[in-house]
Amino acid sequence: MEKLDCVVIGAGWYGLAAAKQFHSTQPNCSLAILDSQSSLGGTWADSRLYPGLKSNNLLGMYEYPDFPMSSHDFGVKIGEHITGEAINAYLKAYAANFGIGDLIRLESKVLVAEHQDTSEGGWILTVATSERDESQIYTRRLIIATGLTSEAFLPHFEGQETFGGRVFHGKDFQPNSDTLKTAKAVTVFGATKFAWDAVYAYATAGVKVNWVIRSTGHGPCWIAPTHVTPLKKWIEALANTRFLTWFSPCIWGDADGYTIRNFYHGTVIGRSIVDMFWKVLGSDVLTLNNYDAHPDTAKLKPWTEAMFTGASFSILNYEQDIFKLVQSDKVDVCVGEIDHLSPGKVHLSDGTEFESDAFLVNTGWKHVPAIRFLPEGIEKDLGIPHQWSDDSEPIDNDAPIEDLANNHNLLRRADQEILGRFPRLKQQPVWNKAYVPLTDQKGISSNDEVTPCKPLTPYMLYHLLVPPSARLLRTRDVAFCGMISNFSTAITAHISGLWISAYFSGKLAVDPAAAVDDEALLKSIQYQTLLYNRWGRWRYPTDWGNMNPNFIFDAVPYFDLLQRDLGLSPYRKGGWFAEMSDPYGPEDYRNLNKEWIAKYGAVKSVGDTA
């Protein structure tokens, strides 16, 4: 059996960053990156580059801190969104520059990960290759970076066997992109950013689009121009400007060292100012998009409040005005329910039918890694989503915690603390009073074990990265990287990767593993873990809820939290006014590795371009 010091599962933004950070800070350790796709890149892999794909981000905000994306090398100009092809090339260049490209094993899918409950710990992985051969690898440490958009959820639609045309998920738009030329009419189902992209691609190709949005669903996503508010500020920069982050009721906000949140969220006057901020932001987006200019664009208004929306908040990154396309005869928007399919037609429950050559659905993702974890029941210790328990038999709050997510006494305690600190969160938005889970709807079904509709516990990871159970803290042999969504993917990946490598090597200034033999400290970090993850259910019910960590205006204090864990200062602007008013970007974290290495005396980073 092959033996390795570390295996990273996943070669997207997070997997590459975790691998690079481990390789750079522990270059004498053996490492492999396993990915089931035929190229690296995750969402930006070769097979995922559908026509017109671009980042929500503009050039300068979607790059690793220590590997700038230059206009010259990647063909993107300042002020432009980044094409899928450019991001794909950039990620390949990053892997090559830092010496991890040759460590990537493509078309290698991890089927089983079995923890070794020994003093050394580690994992035995069962890996299947494209030739369907299976092999086993022992790895001392495991980083799971499979991401949140790896496993598409595609339910069964009644009558799809007789439809005749293609039925496919947005993930598979690229291999089905020939329909842009062959189809006369298509139906697009859903209103996430993936759906907007598909509608735009078909409409600009001259294909008639029937856009169906569920009347019993969550409605269209928020989508904004790149510059918002009456001051026309870059929205990515707004989200990473420290004084604006104070308007978010953030559970880890204290990590930034400022106490002004107590005023904004703990007083009536402060909460009034907070409400005004979110009202201005949301109203400005609605005004700029001019939804009421046409009956079809009016149907694209978001049904949720901007304040309670996480990373599903998207950006208009199209060359043409998509709202003009929707107003034209190229697109018809219908709010209704899919009832069934028949030969060449999509039927709605109200009797409406659309002739369609293809049916593209955007029905979400399976947010749990598609890996069987052993021994049985270890998912509770791992802190990954699993079944809720019956609240009628709450776990004793003083008992050893095995299944943190189902500790109902701690959940109630966390709720009291969250709502006590942030009373505004008591006023929860109602998505849709008529909401029905997708698979409970007539004509749509699924036998999948994991679906976006199935109630599961949320992730329960310490600082959103590692399991807080003594069983796994003791061996320091597993971490999760990328079970997070925000606007600052590259920065988050970079800092998280360094944090994980430091955790594995026992070089965190604030080390959760120190709690293993300290019962009081262990209970404290487990409660904090539950508190942080439970907060998402109140703060971002639209996106986080019972699923994965998902936030926007809380990213900078999250970076502060991780930097303090690393023993580093989070203040990188050189002055109090700049610290409050200048937005944080990748460039501010460029020397993070050097600072940490200087502090702990590690070896020089490999491939450092900073």
Short mmCIF file of N, CA, C and O in Angstrom, two decimals, residues 397-517:
data_model
loop_
_atom_site.label_atom_id
_atom_site.label_comp_id
_atom_site.label_asym_id
_atom_site.label_seq_id
_atom_site.Cartn_x
_atom_site.Cartn_y
_atom_site.Cartn_z
N ASN A 397 -26.48 18.17 28.40
CA ASN A 397 -25.49 19.22 28.12
C ASN A 397 -24.16 18.95 28.82
O ASN A 397 -23.12 19.46 28.41
N ASP A 398 -24.17 18.15 29.88
CA ASP A 398 -22.93 17.88 30.61
C ASP A 398 -22.28 16.57 30.17
O ASP A 398 -21.21 16.21 30.67
N ALA A 399 -22.89 15.86 29.24
CA ALA A 399 -22.34 14.58 28.80
C ALA A 399 -21.28 14.81 27.73
O ALA A 399 -21.24 15.85 27.09
N PRO A 400 -20.38 13.84 27.55
CA PRO A 400 -19.40 13.96 26.46
C PRO A 400 -20.12 14.11 25.12
O PRO A 400 -21.09 13.42 24.83
N ILE A 401 -19.63 15.02 24.30
CA ILE A 401 -20.31 15.32 23.05
C ILE A 401 -19.75 14.47 21.93
O ILE A 401 -18.58 14.57 21.59
N GLU A 402 -20.58 13.64 21.34
CA GLU A 402 -20.17 12.88 20.16
C GLU A 402 -20.76 13.53 18.91
O GLU A 402 -20.06 13.77 17.93
N ASP A 403 -22.05 13.83 19.00
CA ASP A 403 -22.76 14.40 17.85
C ASP A 403 -23.12 15.84 18.18
O ASP A 403 -24.22 16.14 18.63
N LEU A 404 -22.19 16.73 17.95
CA LEU A 404 -22.35 18.13 18.34
C LEU A 404 -23.58 18.76 17.70
O LEU A 404 -24.31 19.52 18.34
N ALA A 405 -23.81 18.49 16.42
CA ALA A 405 -24.91 19.12 15.69
C ALA A 405 -26.28 18.75 16.25
O ALA A 405 -27.25 19.47 16.03
N ASN A 406 -26.35 17.63 16.97
CA ASN A 406 -27.62 17.19 17.52
C ASN A 406 -27.72 17.39 19.03
O ASN A 406 -28.61 16.84 19.67
N ASN A 407 -26.83 18.20 19.57
CA ASN A 407 -26.91 18.50 20.99
C ASN A 407 -27.93 19.62 21.17
O ASN A 407 -27.61 20.80 21.09
N HIS A 408 -29.16 19.25 21.44
CA HIS A 408 -30.26 20.21 21.43
C HIS A 408 -30.16 21.24 22.56
O HIS A 408 -30.60 22.39 22.39
N ASN A 409 -29.61 20.84 23.67
CA ASN A 409 -29.43 21.81 24.74
C ASN A 409 -28.46 22.91 24.32
O ASN A 409 -28.69 24.10 24.57
N LEU A 410 -27.35 22.53 23.68
CA LEU A 410 -26.39 23.52 23.21
C LEU A 410 -26.97 24.36 22.07
O LEU A 410 -26.68 25.56 21.97
N LEU A 411 -27.78 23.75 21.23
CA LEU A 411 -28.43 24.51 20.16
C LEU A 411 -29.31 25.61 20.74
O LEU A 411 -29.30 26.75 20.27
N ARG A 412 -30.07 25.26 21.76
CA ARG A 412 -30.94 26.27 22.39
C ARG A 412 -30.10 27.36 23.08
O ARG A 412 -30.44 28.55 23.02
N ARG A 413 -29.02 26.94 23.69
CA ARG A 413 -28.14 27.93 24.33
C ARG A 413 -27.55 28.87 23.28
O ARG A 413 -27.47 30.09 23.49
N ALA A 414 -27.13 28.31 22.16
CA ALA A 414 -26.56 29.13 21.09
C ALA A 414 -27.60 30.10 20.53
O ALA A 414 -27.30 31.27 20.27
N ASP A 415 -28.81 29.61 20.32
CA ASP A 415 -29.88 30.49 19.81
C ASP A 415 -30.10 31.68 20.75
O ASP A 415 -30.27 32.82 20.29
N GLN A 416 -30.11 31.40 22.04
CA GLN A 416 -30.31 32.48 23.01
C GLN A 416 -29.18 33.51 22.93
O GLN A 416 -29.42 34.72 22.99
N GLU A 417 -27.97 33.03 22.79
CA GLU A 417 -26.83 33.96 22.71
C GLU A 417 -26.87 34.76 21.42
O GLU A 417 -26.66 35.99 21.44
N ILE A 418 -27.14 34.10 20.30
CA ILE A 418 -27.17 34.79 19.00
C ILE A 418 -28.22 35.89 19.00
O ILE A 418 -27.97 37.03 18.62
N LEU A 419 -29.43 35.54 19.43
CA LEU A 419 -30.53 36.51 19.39
C LEU A 419 -30.39 37.55 20.49
O LEU A 419 -30.91 38.67 20.35
N GLY A 420 -29.68 37.21 21.55
CA GLY A 420 -29.42 38.20 22.58
C GLY A 420 -28.42 39.25 22.12
O GLY A 420 -28.58 40.43 22.39
N ARG A 421 -27.40 38.80 21.41
CA ARG A 421 -26.39 39.73 20.91
C ARG A 421 -26.86 40.51 19.70
O ARG A 421 -26.47 41.66 19.49
N PHE A 422 -27.71 39.85 18.89
CA PHE A 422 -28.16 40.46 17.64
C PHE A 422 -29.69 40.38 17.53
O PHE A 422 -30.23 39.54 16.79
N PRO A 423 -30.39 41.23 18.27
CA PRO A 423 -31.87 41.17 18.29
C PRO A 423 -32.49 41.32 16.91
O PRO A 423 -33.60 40.81 16.67
N ARG A 424 -31.80 41.99 15.99
CA ARG A 424 -32.36 42.19 14.64
C ARG A 424 -32.62 40.85 13.95
O ARG A 424 -33.53 40.75 13.11
N LEU A 425 -31.87 39.83 14.31
CA LEU A 425 -32.03 38.53 13.65
C LEU A 425 -33.31 37.81 14.08
O LEU A 425 -33.68 36.80 13.49
N LYS A 426 -33.98 38.34 15.09
CA LYS A 426 -35.28 37.77 15.46
C LYS A 426 -36.32 38.01 14.37
O LYS A 426 -37.28 37.26 14.24
N GLN A 427 -36.10 39.08 13.59
CA GLN A 427 -37.04 39.43 12.52
C GLN A 427 -36.65 38.70 11.24
O GLN A 427 -36.10 39.26 10.31
N GLN A 428 -36.92 37.41 11.22
CA GLN A 428 -36.50 36.58 10.10
C GLN A 428 -37.39 36.81 8.87
O GLN A 428 -38.61 36.97 8.98
N PRO A 429 -36.77 36.83 7.68
CA PRO A 429 -37.56 36.98 6.46
C PRO A 429 -38.30 35.70 6.12
O PRO A 429 -37.90 34.60 6.54
N VAL A 430 -39.37 35.83 5.42
CA VAL A 430 -40.11 34.67 4.92
C VAL A 430 -39.84 34.56 3.43
O VAL A 430 -40.22 35.43 2.65
N TRP A 431 -39.13 33.52 3.04
CA TRP A 431 -38.82 33.34 1.62
C TRP A 431 -40.09 33.31 0.79
O TRP A 431 -40.29 34.06 -0.15
N ASN A 432 -40.93 32.38 1.16
CA ASN A 432 -42.11 32.10 0.36
C ASN A 432 -43.08 31.31 1.24
O ASN A 432 -42.80 30.16 1.60
N LYS A 433 -44.21 31.92 1.56
CA LYS A 433 -45.18 31.23 2.42
C LYS A 433 -45.70 29.95 1.80
O LYS A 433 -46.15 29.06 2.51
N ALA A 434 -45.61 29.88 0.48
CA ALA A 434 -46.11 28.69 -0.22
C ALA A 434 -44.98 27.71 -0.55
O ALA A 434 -45.14 26.82 -1.39
N TYR A 435 -43.83 27.86 0.11
CA TYR A 435 -42.66 27.04 -0.23
C TYR A 435 -42.93 25.54 -0.08
O TYR A 435 -43.53 25.10 0.90
N VAL A 436 -42.49 24.80 -1.08
CA VAL A 436 -42.56 23.34 -1.07
C VAL A 436 -41.19 22.81 -1.52
O VAL A 436 -40.68 23.25 -2.56
N PRO A 437 -40.57 21.91 -0.78
CA PRO A 437 -39.30 21.33 -1.24
C PRO A 437 -39.46 20.75 -2.65
O PRO A 437 -40.49 20.16 -2.97
N LEU A 438 -38.44 20.91 -3.45
CA LEU A 438 -38.52 20.52 -4.86
C LEU A 438 -38.99 19.08 -5.04
O LEU A 438 -39.87 18.79 -5.87
N THR A 439 -38.43 18.15 -4.28
CA THR A 439 -38.76 16.74 -4.47
C THR A 439 -40.09 16.35 -3.85
O THR A 439 -40.53 15.21 -4.01
N ASP A 440 -40.75 17.29 -3.17
CA ASP A 440 -42.12 17.02 -2.69
C ASP A 440 -43.15 17.47 -3.72
O ASP A 440 -44.35 17.26 -3.53
N GLN A 441 -42.68 18.08 -4.76
CA GLN A 441 -43.58 18.60 -5.79
C GLN A 441 -44.02 17.48 -6.73
O GLN A 441 -43.24 16.58 -7.05
N LYS A 442 -45.23 17.55 -7.19
CA LYS A 442 -45.77 16.55 -8.12
C LYS A 442 -44.90 16.49 -9.38
O LYS A 442 -44.55 17.51 -9.96
N GLY A 443 -44.56 15.29 -9.78
CA GLY A 443 -43.84 15.10 -11.02
C GLY A 443 -42.33 15.18 -10.91
O GLY A 443 -41.62 14.99 -11.91
N ILE A 444 -41.81 15.46 -9.71
CA ILE A 444 -40.36 15.55 -9.52
C ILE A 444 -39.99 14.67 -8.33
O ILE A 444 -40.59 14.77 -7.26
N SER A 445 -39.00 13.81 -8.51
CA SER A 445 -38.65 12.87 -7.45
C SER A 445 -37.15 12.58 -7.46
O SER A 445 -36.45 12.87 -8.43
N SER A 446 -36.69 11.97 -6.37
CA SER A 446 -35.29 11.57 -6.29
C SER A 446 -35.14 10.50 -5.23
O SER A 446 -35.77 10.56 -4.16
N ASN A 447 -34.30 9.52 -5.52
CA ASN A 447 -33.96 8.49 -4.54
C ASN A 447 -32.56 8.71 -3.97
O ASN A 447 -32.05 7.85 -3.25
N ASP A 448 -31.96 9.85 -4.29
CA ASP A 448 -30.61 10.13 -3.81
C ASP A 448 -30.60 10.30 -2.30
O ASP A 448 -31.52 10.87 -1.72
N GLU A 449 -29.53 9.82 -1.69
CA GLU A 449 -29.41 9.90 -0.23
C GLU A 449 -29.22 11.34 0.22
O GLU A 449 -29.72 11.75 1.27
N VAL A 450 -28.47 12.12 -0.57
CA VAL A 450 -28.23 13.53 -0.26
C VAL A 450 -28.83 14.39 -1.35
O VAL A 450 -28.57 14.18 -2.54
N THR A 451 -29.67 15.33 -0.96
CA THR A 451 -30.26 16.29 -1.91
C THR A 451 -30.29 17.66 -1.22
O THR A 451 -30.22 17.75 0.01
N PRO A 452 -30.42 18.74 -1.98
CA PRO A 452 -30.57 20.05 -1.37
C PRO A 452 -31.85 20.20 -0.57
O PRO A 452 -32.00 21.14 0.21
N CYS A 453 -32.80 19.29 -0.80
CA CYS A 453 -34.11 19.38 -0.16
C CYS A 453 -34.19 18.59 1.14
O CYS A 453 -35.11 18.79 1.94
N LYS A 454 -33.26 17.68 1.33
CA LYS A 454 -33.33 16.77 2.48
C LYS A 454 -32.75 17.44 3.71
O LYS A 454 -31.60 17.89 3.69
N PRO A 455 -33.50 17.53 4.81
CA PRO A 455 -32.97 18.18 6.01
C PRO A 455 -31.81 17.38 6.61
O PRO A 455 -31.96 16.21 6.96
N LEU A 456 -30.66 18.01 6.67
CA LEU A 456 -29.48 17.43 7.30
C LEU A 456 -28.90 18.46 8.27
O LEU A 456 -29.18 19.65 8.17
N THR A 457 -28.09 17.99 9.19
CA THR A 457 -27.42 18.92 10.09
C THR A 457 -26.45 19.79 9.28
O THR A 457 -25.99 19.38 8.21
N PRO A 458 -26.12 20.97 9.76
CA PRO A 458 -25.12 21.79 9.08
C PRO A 458 -23.72 21.26 9.37
O PRO A 458 -23.53 20.40 10.24
N TYR A 459 -22.74 21.77 8.66
CA TYR A 459 -21.35 21.48 9.01
C TYR A 459 -21.08 21.99 10.41
O TYR A 459 -21.59 23.03 10.83
N MET A 460 -20.29 21.24 11.15
CA MET A 460 -19.87 21.64 12.49
C MET A 460 -18.35 21.52 12.56
O MET A 460 -17.80 20.52 13.03
N LEU A 461 -17.66 22.53 12.05
CA LEU A 461 -16.20 22.53 12.00
C LEU A 461 -15.65 23.71 12.78
O LEU A 461 -16.14 24.83 12.66
N TYR A 462 -14.62 23.47 13.58
CA TYR A 462 -14.00 24.52 14.35
C TYR A 462 -13.38 25.55 13.41
O TYR A 462 -12.58 25.22 12.54
N HIS A 463 -13.79 26.79 13.57
CA HIS A 463 -13.38 27.88 12.69
C HIS A 463 -13.58 27.52 11.22
O HIS A 463 -12.83 27.94 10.34
N LEU A 464 -14.60 26.68 11.00
CA LEU A 464 -15.08 26.28 9.68
C LEU A 464 -14.06 25.43 8.94
O LEU A 464 -14.14 25.28 7.71
N LEU A 465 -13.11 24.79 9.68
CA LEU A 465 -12.02 24.07 9.03
C LEU A 465 -11.77 22.66 9.55
O LEU A 465 -11.47 21.76 8.75
N VAL A 466 -11.86 22.43 10.85
CA VAL A 466 -11.50 21.10 11.37
C VAL A 466 -12.55 20.61 12.36
O VAL A 466 -13.22 21.39 13.03
N PRO A 467 -12.71 19.29 12.46
CA PRO A 467 -13.66 18.73 13.42
C PRO A 467 -13.23 19.05 14.86
O PRO A 467 -12.04 18.98 15.18
N PRO A 468 -14.18 19.36 15.73
CA PRO A 468 -13.84 19.71 17.12
C PRO A 468 -13.92 18.53 18.08
O PRO A 468 -14.00 18.72 19.28
N SER A 469 -13.91 17.31 17.57
CA SER A 469 -14.02 16.14 18.45
C SER A 469 -12.63 15.73 18.95
O SER A 469 -11.65 15.79 18.20
N ALA A 470 -12.54 15.30 20.18
CA ALA A 470 -11.27 14.89 20.77
C ALA A 470 -10.66 13.75 19.96
O ALA A 470 -9.43 13.67 19.81
N ARG A 471 -11.49 12.89 19.43
CA ARG A 471 -11.02 11.73 18.66
C ARG A 471 -10.15 12.15 17.48
O ARG A 471 -9.14 11.50 17.18
N LEU A 472 -10.53 13.26 16.84
CA LEU A 472 -9.81 13.69 15.63
C LEU A 472 -8.83 14.82 15.92
O LEU A 472 -7.84 14.99 15.19
N LEU A 473 -9.07 15.60 16.95
CA LEU A 473 -8.09 16.62 17.34
C LEU A 473 -6.81 15.96 17.84
O LEU A 473 -5.70 16.47 17.63
N ARG A 474 -6.95 14.83 18.49
CA ARG A 474 -5.79 14.15 19.08
C ARG A 474 -4.78 13.76 18.01
O ARG A 474 -3.56 13.86 18.20
N THR A 475 -5.26 13.32 16.86
CA THR A 475 -4.36 12.84 15.80
C THR A 475 -4.08 13.90 14.74
O THR A 475 -3.23 13.67 13.87
N ARG A 476 -4.76 15.03 14.80
CA ARG A 476 -4.53 16.12 13.82
C ARG A 476 -4.42 15.57 12.40
O ARG A 476 -3.48 15.88 11.68
N ASP A 477 -5.37 14.80 11.96
CA ASP A 477 -5.18 14.12 10.68
C ASP A 477 -6.26 14.41 9.64
O ASP A 477 -6.30 13.74 8.59
N VAL A 478 -7.11 15.40 9.89
CA VAL A 478 -8.13 15.71 8.88
C VAL A 478 -8.52 17.18 8.97
O VAL A 478 -8.56 17.77 10.06
N ALA A 479 -8.77 17.77 7.81
CA ALA A 479 -9.27 19.14 7.73
C ALA A 479 -10.14 19.26 6.49
O ALA A 479 -10.00 18.50 5.52
N PHE A 480 -11.04 20.22 6.52
CA PHE A 480 -11.91 20.52 5.39
C PHE A 480 -11.57 21.92 4.89
O PHE A 480 -11.52 22.87 5.66
N CYS A 481 -11.34 22.04 3.60
CA CYS A 481 -10.99 23.33 3.01
C CYS A 481 -11.93 23.60 1.85
O CYS A 481 -11.98 22.83 0.89
N GLY A 482 -12.72 24.67 1.96
CA GLY A 482 -13.60 25.02 0.85
C GLY A 482 -15.05 24.67 1.05
O GLY A 482 -15.83 24.70 0.10
N MET A 483 -15.44 24.34 2.27
CA MET A 483 -16.86 24.14 2.56
C MET A 483 -17.47 25.50 2.93
O MET A 483 -18.36 25.60 3.75
N ILE A 484 -16.92 26.56 2.32
CA ILE A 484 -17.29 27.94 2.61
C ILE A 484 -17.59 28.65 1.30
O ILE A 484 -16.93 28.40 0.29
N SER A 485 -18.58 29.54 1.32
CA SER A 485 -18.87 30.38 0.15
C SER A 485 -18.81 31.84 0.56
O SER A 485 -19.40 32.23 1.57
N ASN A 486 -18.08 32.65 -0.21
CA ASN A 486 -18.10 34.10 -0.04
C ASN A 486 -17.56 34.74 -1.31
O ASN A 486 -17.22 34.04 -2.27
N PHE A 487 -17.47 36.06 -1.32
CA PHE A 487 -16.96 36.76 -2.50
C PHE A 487 -15.45 36.62 -2.65
O PHE A 487 -14.91 36.88 -3.72
N SER A 488 -14.76 36.24 -1.56
CA SER A 488 -13.30 36.28 -1.53
C SER A 488 -12.71 34.88 -1.53
O SER A 488 -11.94 34.50 -0.65
N THR A 489 -13.06 34.10 -2.53
CA THR A 489 -12.64 32.70 -2.61
C THR A 489 -11.13 32.54 -2.50
O THR A 489 -10.63 31.73 -1.72
N ALA A 490 -10.38 33.30 -3.30
CA ALA A 490 -8.93 33.10 -3.37
C ALA A 490 -8.25 33.46 -2.05
O ALA A 490 -7.34 32.75 -1.60
N ILE A 491 -8.68 34.55 -1.42
CA ILE A 491 -8.09 34.94 -0.14
C ILE A 491 -8.42 33.89 0.92
O ILE A 491 -7.55 33.45 1.69
N THR A 492 -9.67 33.48 0.96
CA THR A 492 -10.10 32.48 1.94
C THR A 492 -9.30 31.19 1.78
O THR A 492 -8.85 30.60 2.76
N ALA A 493 -9.12 30.76 0.53
CA ALA A 493 -8.38 29.53 0.26
C ALA A 493 -6.93 29.65 0.72
O ALA A 493 -6.37 28.72 1.32
N HIS A 494 -6.32 30.80 0.47
CA HIS A 494 -4.92 31.02 0.82
C HIS A 494 -4.72 30.97 2.33
O HIS A 494 -3.83 30.26 2.83
N ILE A 495 -5.52 31.73 3.06
CA ILE A 495 -5.36 31.78 4.51
C ILE A 495 -5.75 30.45 5.15
O ILE A 495 -5.08 29.95 6.07
N SER A 496 -6.83 29.85 4.65
CA SER A 496 -7.26 28.54 5.19
C SER A 496 -6.19 27.49 4.99
O SER A 496 -5.94 26.66 5.87
N GLY A 497 -5.55 27.50 3.80
CA GLY A 497 -4.52 26.52 3.52
C GLY A 497 -3.34 26.63 4.47
O GLY A 497 -2.81 25.62 4.96
N LEU A 498 -2.92 27.86 4.75
CA LEU A 498 -1.83 28.07 5.71
C LEU A 498 -2.26 27.63 7.10
O LEU A 498 -1.49 26.99 7.83
N TRP A 499 -3.48 27.98 7.50
CA TRP A 499 -4.00 27.59 8.82
C TRP A 499 -3.97 26.07 8.97
O TRP A 499 -3.54 25.55 10.01
N ILE A 500 -4.41 25.35 7.94
CA ILE A 500 -4.46 23.89 8.02
C ILE A 500 -3.07 23.30 8.14
O ILE A 500 -2.82 22.38 8.95
N SER A 501 -2.11 23.81 7.36
CA SER A 501 -0.74 23.30 7.46
C SER A 501 -0.17 23.58 8.84
O SER A 501 0.51 22.72 9.43
N ALA A 502 -0.45 24.75 9.38
CA ALA A 502 0.02 25.09 10.73
C ALA A 502 -0.62 24.17 11.76
O ALA A 502 0.04 23.73 12.72
N TYR A 503 -1.90 23.88 11.59
CA TYR A 503 -2.61 22.98 12.50
C TYR A 503 -1.99 21.58 12.46
O TYR A 503 -1.72 20.97 13.50
N PHE A 504 -1.74 21.08 11.26
CA PHE A 504 -1.15 19.75 11.13
C PHE A 504 0.23 19.67 11.80
O PHE A 504 0.60 18.63 12.36
N SER A 505 0.99 20.76 11.74
CA SER A 505 2.35 20.75 12.28
C SER A 505 2.42 21.23 13.73
O SER A 505 3.50 21.33 14.30
N GLY A 506 1.25 21.54 14.32
CA GLY A 506 1.22 21.97 15.71
C GLY A 506 1.78 23.37 15.92
O GLY A 506 2.31 23.68 16.99
N LYS A 507 1.63 24.22 14.91
CA LYS A 507 2.20 25.56 14.98
C LYS A 507 1.15 26.66 14.85
O LYS A 507 1.36 27.67 14.20
N LEU A 508 0.01 26.43 15.47
CA LEU A 508 -0.99 27.48 15.61
C LEU A 508 -0.81 28.15 16.96
O LEU A 508 -0.61 27.47 17.98
N ALA A 509 -0.92 29.45 16.99
CA ALA A 509 -0.85 30.16 18.27
C ALA A 509 -2.07 29.86 19.12
O ALA A 509 -1.99 29.77 20.35
N VAL A 510 -3.22 29.73 18.48
CA VAL A 510 -4.45 29.33 19.15
C VAL A 510 -4.82 27.98 18.56
O VAL A 510 -5.37 27.88 17.46
N ASP A 511 -4.48 26.91 19.29
CA ASP A 511 -4.53 25.55 18.75
C ASP A 511 -5.68 24.77 19.37
O ASP A 511 -5.68 24.50 20.57
N PRO A 512 -6.68 24.38 18.56
CA PRO A 512 -7.80 23.62 19.14
C PRO A 512 -7.38 22.27 19.70
O PRO A 512 -8.02 21.76 20.63
N ALA A 513 -6.29 21.70 19.17
CA ALA A 513 -5.86 20.39 19.66
C ALA A 513 -5.33 20.46 21.09
O ALA A 513 -5.22 19.43 21.76
N ALA A 514 -5.04 21.66 21.56
CA ALA A 514 -4.59 21.81 22.94
C ALA A 514 -5.70 21.45 23.93
O ALA A 514 -5.44 21.26 25.13
N ALA A 515 -6.92 21.35 23.43
CA ALA A 515 -8.06 21.06 24.30
C ALA A 515 -8.28 19.57 24.54
O ALA A 515 -9.16 19.19 25.31
N VAL A 516 -7.51 18.73 23.87
CA VAL A 516 -7.77 17.29 23.92
C VAL A 516 -7.80 16.76 25.35
O VAL A 516 -8.67 15.96 25.72
N ASP A 517 -6.85 17.18 26.17
CA ASP A 517 -6.78 16.68 27.55
C ASP A 517 -7.27 17.70 28.57
O ASP A 517 -6.95 17.60 29.76
#
